[in-house]
Amino acid sequence: MGLKVGLLGATFDPIHFGHLQPALAAIETLSLNEVWLVPNRSPYYKAEPIATDQQRWDMVQLAVEAYPQLKACDHELRQATYSYTTTTLQRLKQLYPEVTFYFLMGMDSFCRLPAWYDWQSLPDLAHLVIYRRPATEIYLTPVLEAWLKDKHGILPPQLHTSVQAARIHVIEVPQVAASSTCLRQHYADHKNVLPDNLPSSVHAYIMQHQIYG
């Protein structure tokens, strides 16, 4: 039987426990073999990361060292430009035909899914794993609500529970007070103390290279 691999993409500027926690929860809940953390390039409508590609890659590698089932994946960083999610999934499926991929995304991102390029084809390329935190508000557009019901047999109230449909899964993860924006500000304010929501190895790397201030 082939591997079941989760994919969690983000800018990781910097990576923190709010990224690692849903990856570990998906491994446990869905019996995944691994989750690959994929640093991505910023799309044209977002500001460039403060950390360089190399620094973001280094921080992800440091963050996963303590977790054997978490791997750093540089697939998107090796591309010349930003890649749409569907394009990345198509490439990875070609490179690893024996792998069943599970694409991880937060509930807030899922609610904005109709704004994504070619979004309706995502479940054809990978299982969707939507992680929901207890305080998350769920606002579905009529288009997304109809798609969930008609294509996947999921009603909106079910998103407040754990869902295990054929290609869409909803898992709950604990609330974590972690945000890359707040962490960047922490270092910009010249605070040298290790934040609770950051791996110590990543903190040491940030301090060594003075990435954010």
CSV table of C-alpha atoms in Angstrom, one decimal:
chain,number,residue,atom,x,y,z
A,1,MET,CA,0.0,0.0,0.0
A,2,GLY,CA,1.3,3.5,-0.9
A,3,LEU,CA,2.1,6.2,1.6
A,4,LYS,CA,-0.5,8.7,2.9
A,5,VAL,CA,1.2,12.1,3.0
A,6,GLY,CA,-0.2,15.4,4.2
A,7,LEU,CA,0.8,18.7,2.7
A,8,LEU,CA,0.8,21.9,4.7
A,9,GLY,CA,1.9,25.0,2.7
A,10,ALA,CA,2.5,28.4,4.2
A,11,THR,CA,5.0,31.3,4.0
A,12,PHE,CA,6.5,30.1,7.4
A,13,ASP,CA,7.8,33.6,8.2
A,14,PRO,CA,8.5,32.2,10.7
A,15,ILE,CA,7.2,28.7,11.3
A,16,HIS,CA,5.6,28.2,14.8
A,17,PHE,CA,3.6,25.6,16.8
A,18,GLY,CA,0.4,26.9,15.2
A,19,HIS,CA,1.7,25.3,12.0
A,20,LEU,CA,3.1,22.1,13.6
A,21,GLN,CA,0.0,21.3,15.7
A,22,PRO,CA,-2.5,20.7,12.8
A,23,ALA,CA,0.2,18.6,11.0
A,24,LEU,CA,0.6,16.4,14.0
A,25,ALA,CA,-3.2,16.2,14.6
A,26,ALA,CA,-3.7,15.1,11.0
A,27,ILE,CA,-1.2,12.3,11.4
A,28,GLU,CA,-2.9,11.0,14.4
A,29,THR,CA,-6.5,11.4,13.3
A,30,LEU,CA,-6.1,10.2,9.7
A,31,SER,CA,-3.3,7.8,10.2
A,32,LEU,CA,-1.0,9.6,7.8
A,33,ASN,CA,2.5,8.3,7.3
A,34,GLU,CA,4.0,11.8,7.1
A,35,VAL,CA,3.2,15.5,6.7
A,36,TRP,CA,5.4,17.6,4.4
A,37,LEU,CA,5.7,21.2,5.3
A,38,VAL,CA,6.0,23.2,2.1
A,39,PRO,CA,7.3,26.8,2.3
A,40,ASN,CA,5.7,28.7,-0.5
A,41,ARG,CA,6.4,31.8,-2.5
A,42,SER,CA,4.2,34.8,-1.9
A,43,PRO,CA,1.6,35.4,-4.6
A,44,TYR,CA,1.7,38.6,-6.5
A,45,TYR,CA,-1.0,40.3,-4.4
A,46,LYS,CA,0.9,39.7,-1.1
A,47,ALA,CA,4.0,41.4,0.3
A,48,GLU,CA,7.3,39.5,0.1
A,49,PRO,CA,8.3,37.6,3.2
A,50,ILE,CA,10.9,39.3,5.5
A,51,ALA,CA,13.0,36.2,5.8
A,52,THR,CA,14.7,35.0,2.6
A,53,ASP,CA,13.8,31.8,0.9
A,54,GLN,CA,16.9,30.1,2.4
A,55,GLN,CA,16.1,31.4,5.9
A,56,ARG,CA,12.5,30.2,5.7
A,57,TRP,CA,13.7,26.8,4.5
A,58,ASP,CA,16.3,26.6,7.3
A,59,MET,CA,13.7,27.4,9.9
A,60,VAL,CA,11.3,24.7,8.6
A,61,GLN,CA,14.1,22.2,8.7
A,62,LEU,CA,14.9,23.1,12.3
A,63,ALA,CA,11.3,23.0,13.4
A,64,VAL,CA,10.7,19.5,12.1
A,65,GLU,CA,13.9,17.9,13.6
A,66,ALA,CA,12.1,16.8,16.7
A,67,TYR,CA,9.2,15.1,14.8
A,68,PRO,CA,10.1,12.1,12.7
A,69,GLN,CA,6.9,12.1,10.8
A,70,LEU,CA,7.2,15.8,9.7
A,71,LYS,CA,9.3,16.6,6.7
A,72,ALA,CA,10.4,19.8,5.0
A,73,CYS,CA,9.6,19.9,1.3
A,74,ASP,CA,11.3,22.6,-0.9
A,75,HIS,CA,9.2,21.8,-4.0
A,76,GLU,CA,7.7,25.3,-4.3
A,77,LEU,CA,10.9,27.1,-3.4
A,78,ARG,CA,12.6,25.4,-6.4
A,79,GLN,CA,10.0,26.9,-8.8
A,80,ALA,CA,10.8,30.1,-10.6
A,81,THR,CA,7.6,31.8,-9.6
A,82,TYR,CA,4.6,31.4,-7.3
A,83,SER,CA,2.6,28.2,-8.1
A,84,TYR,CA,-1.2,27.7,-7.8
A,85,THR,CA,-2.1,24.9,-5.3
A,86,THR,CA,-3.6,22.8,-8.1
A,87,THR,CA,-0.4,23.1,-10.1
A,88,THR,CA,1.7,22.0,-7.1
A,89,LEU,CA,-0.5,19.0,-6.5
A,90,GLN,CA,-0.4,18.0,-10.1
A,91,ARG,CA,3.4,18.1,-10.1
A,92,LEU,CA,3.7,16.2,-6.9
A,93,LYS,CA,1.3,13.5,-8.1
A,94,GLN,CA,3.5,13.1,-11.2
A,95,LEU,CA,6.7,12.9,-9.1
A,96,TYR,CA,5.2,10.5,-6.5
A,97,PRO,CA,2.5,8.4,-8.2
A,98,GLU,CA,2.5,5.9,-5.3
A,99,VAL,CA,1.5,8.6,-2.7
A,100,THR,CA,-2.0,9.5,-1.7
A,101,PHE,CA,-1.9,13.2,-0.8
A,102,TYR,CA,-3.9,15.0,1.9
A,103,PHE,CA,-3.9,18.8,1.6
A,104,LEU,CA,-4.2,20.6,4.9
A,105,MET,CA,-5.9,24.0,5.3
A,106,GLY,CA,-7.4,26.0,8.1
A,107,MET,CA,-11.2,26.6,8.2
A,108,ASP,CA,-10.7,30.3,7.5
A,109,SER,CA,-8.8,29.5,4.3
A,110,PHE,CA,-11.5,26.9,3.4
A,111,CYS,CA,-14.2,29.5,3.7
A,112,ARG,CA,-12.4,31.6,1.1
A,113,LEU,CA,-11.9,28.6,-1.2
A,114,PRO,CA,-14.0,29.9,-4.1
A,115,ALA,CA,-11.5,32.7,-4.6
A,116,TRP,CA,-8.7,30.1,-5.4
A,117,TYR,CA,-7.7,29.2,-8.9
A,118,ASP,CA,-9.5,26.0,-10.2
A,119,TRP,CA,-10.7,25.3,-6.6
A,120,GLN,CA,-13.3,22.8,-7.5
A,121,SER,CA,-10.7,20.4,-8.8
A,122,LEU,CA,-8.7,20.3,-5.5
A,123,PRO,CA,-10.5,17.1,-4.1
A,124,ASP,CA,-9.7,15.3,-7.4
A,125,LEU,CA,-6.0,15.9,-6.7
A,126,ALA,CA,-5.8,15.3,-3.0
A,127,HIS,CA,-8.0,14.7,0.0
A,128,LEU,CA,-8.9,18.0,1.7
A,129,VAL,CA,-8.2,18.1,5.4
A,130,ILE,CA,-9.7,21.2,7.0
A,131,TYR,CA,-8.6,21.9,10.6
A,132,ARG,CA,-10.9,23.8,12.8
A,133,ARG,CA,-10.1,25.5,16.1
A,134,PRO,CA,-12.8,25.9,18.7
A,135,ALA,CA,-13.2,29.7,18.3
A,136,THR,CA,-13.3,29.6,14.5
A,137,GLU,CA,-16.3,31.3,12.9
A,138,ILE,CA,-17.6,29.6,9.8
A,139,TYR,CA,-19.0,31.7,7.0
A,140,LEU,CA,-19.7,29.8,3.7
A,141,THR,CA,-20.6,31.5,0.5
A,142,PRO,CA,-23.7,30.2,-1.3
A,143,VAL,CA,-21.4,28.7,-4.0
A,144,LEU,CA,-19.3,26.9,-1.5
A,145,GLU,CA,-22.3,25.7,0.5
A,146,ALA,CA,-23.9,24.3,-2.6
A,147,TRP,CA,-20.7,22.6,-3.7
A,148,LEU,CA,-20.3,20.9,-0.4
A,149,LYS,CA,-23.8,19.6,-0.3
A,150,ASP,CA,-24.2,18.6,-4.0
A,151,LYS,CA,-20.7,17.3,-4.7
A,152,HIS,CA,-19.7,15.9,-1.3
A,153,GLY,CA,-22.8,15.3,0.7
A,154,ILE,CA,-21.7,17.7,3.5
A,155,LEU,CA,-24.2,20.1,5.2
A,156,PRO,CA,-22.9,23.3,6.8
A,157,PRO,CA,-23.7,22.3,10.4
A,158,GLN,CA,-21.4,19.2,10.0
A,159,LEU,CA,-18.4,21.6,9.7
A,160,HIS,CA,-18.7,22.3,13.4
A,161,THR,CA,-18.0,18.6,14.1
A,162,SER,CA,-15.5,16.0,12.9
A,163,VAL,CA,-16.2,15.0,9.3
A,164,GLN,CA,-14.9,12.0,7.5
A,165,ALA,CA,-16.3,12.1,3.9
A,166,ALA,CA,-14.8,10.4,0.9
A,167,ARG,CA,-12.5,13.3,-0.1
A,168,ILE,CA,-13.1,16.0,2.6
A,169,HIS,CA,-12.2,15.6,6.2
A,170,VAL,CA,-12.7,18.1,9.1
A,171,ILE,CA,-10.6,17.7,12.2
A,172,GLU,CA,-10.5,19.8,15.4
A,173,VAL,CA,-7.3,21.1,16.8
A,174,PRO,CA,-6.8,23.1,20.1
A,175,GLN,CA,-6.6,26.8,20.1
A,176,VAL,CA,-3.0,28.1,19.9
A,177,ALA,CA,-2.0,31.7,20.4
A,178,ALA,CA,0.4,31.8,17.6
A,179,SER,CA,0.8,34.1,14.6
A,180,SER,CA,3.8,34.8,12.4
A,181,THR,CA,2.8,38.5,12.3
A,182,CYS,CA,2.9,38.7,16.1
A,183,LEU,CA,6.2,36.8,16.2
A,184,ARG,CA,7.8,39.2,13.7
A,185,GLN,CA,6.7,42.1,15.9
A,186,HIS,CA,8.1,40.4,19.0
A,187,TYR,CA,11.5,40.4,17.4
A,188,ALA,CA,11.1,43.8,15.9
A,189,ASP,CA,10.6,45.1,19.4
A,190,HIS,CA,14.0,43.6,20.3
A,191,LYS,CA,12.6,41.1,22.7
A,192,ASN,CA,15.1,38.3,23.2
A,193,VAL,CA,13.0,35.9,25.3
A,194,LEU,CA,11.9,32.7,23.7
A,195,PRO,CA,8.2,32.9,22.8
A,196,ASP,CA,6.0,30.0,24.1
A,197,ASN,CA,4.7,29.2,20.6
A,198,LEU,CA,8.0,28.9,18.8
A,199,PRO,CA,10.5,26.0,18.7
A,200,SER,CA,13.7,26.9,20.6
A,201,SER,CA,15.8,26.0,17.6
A,202,VAL,CA,13.9,28.4,15.4
A,203,HIS,CA,14.2,31.1,18.0
A,204,ALA,CA,18.0,30.6,18.2
A,205,TYR,CA,18.2,30.8,14.4
A,206,ILE,CA,16.2,34.1,14.3
A,207,MET,CA,18.4,35.6,17.0
A,208,GLN,CA,21.6,34.4,15.3
A,209,HIS,CA,20.7,36.0,12.0
A,210,GLN,CA,18.7,39.0,13.3
A,211,ILE,CA,16.0,38.3,10.8
A,212,TYR,CA,13.2,40.5,12.1
A,213,GLY,CA,14.9,43.3,14.0
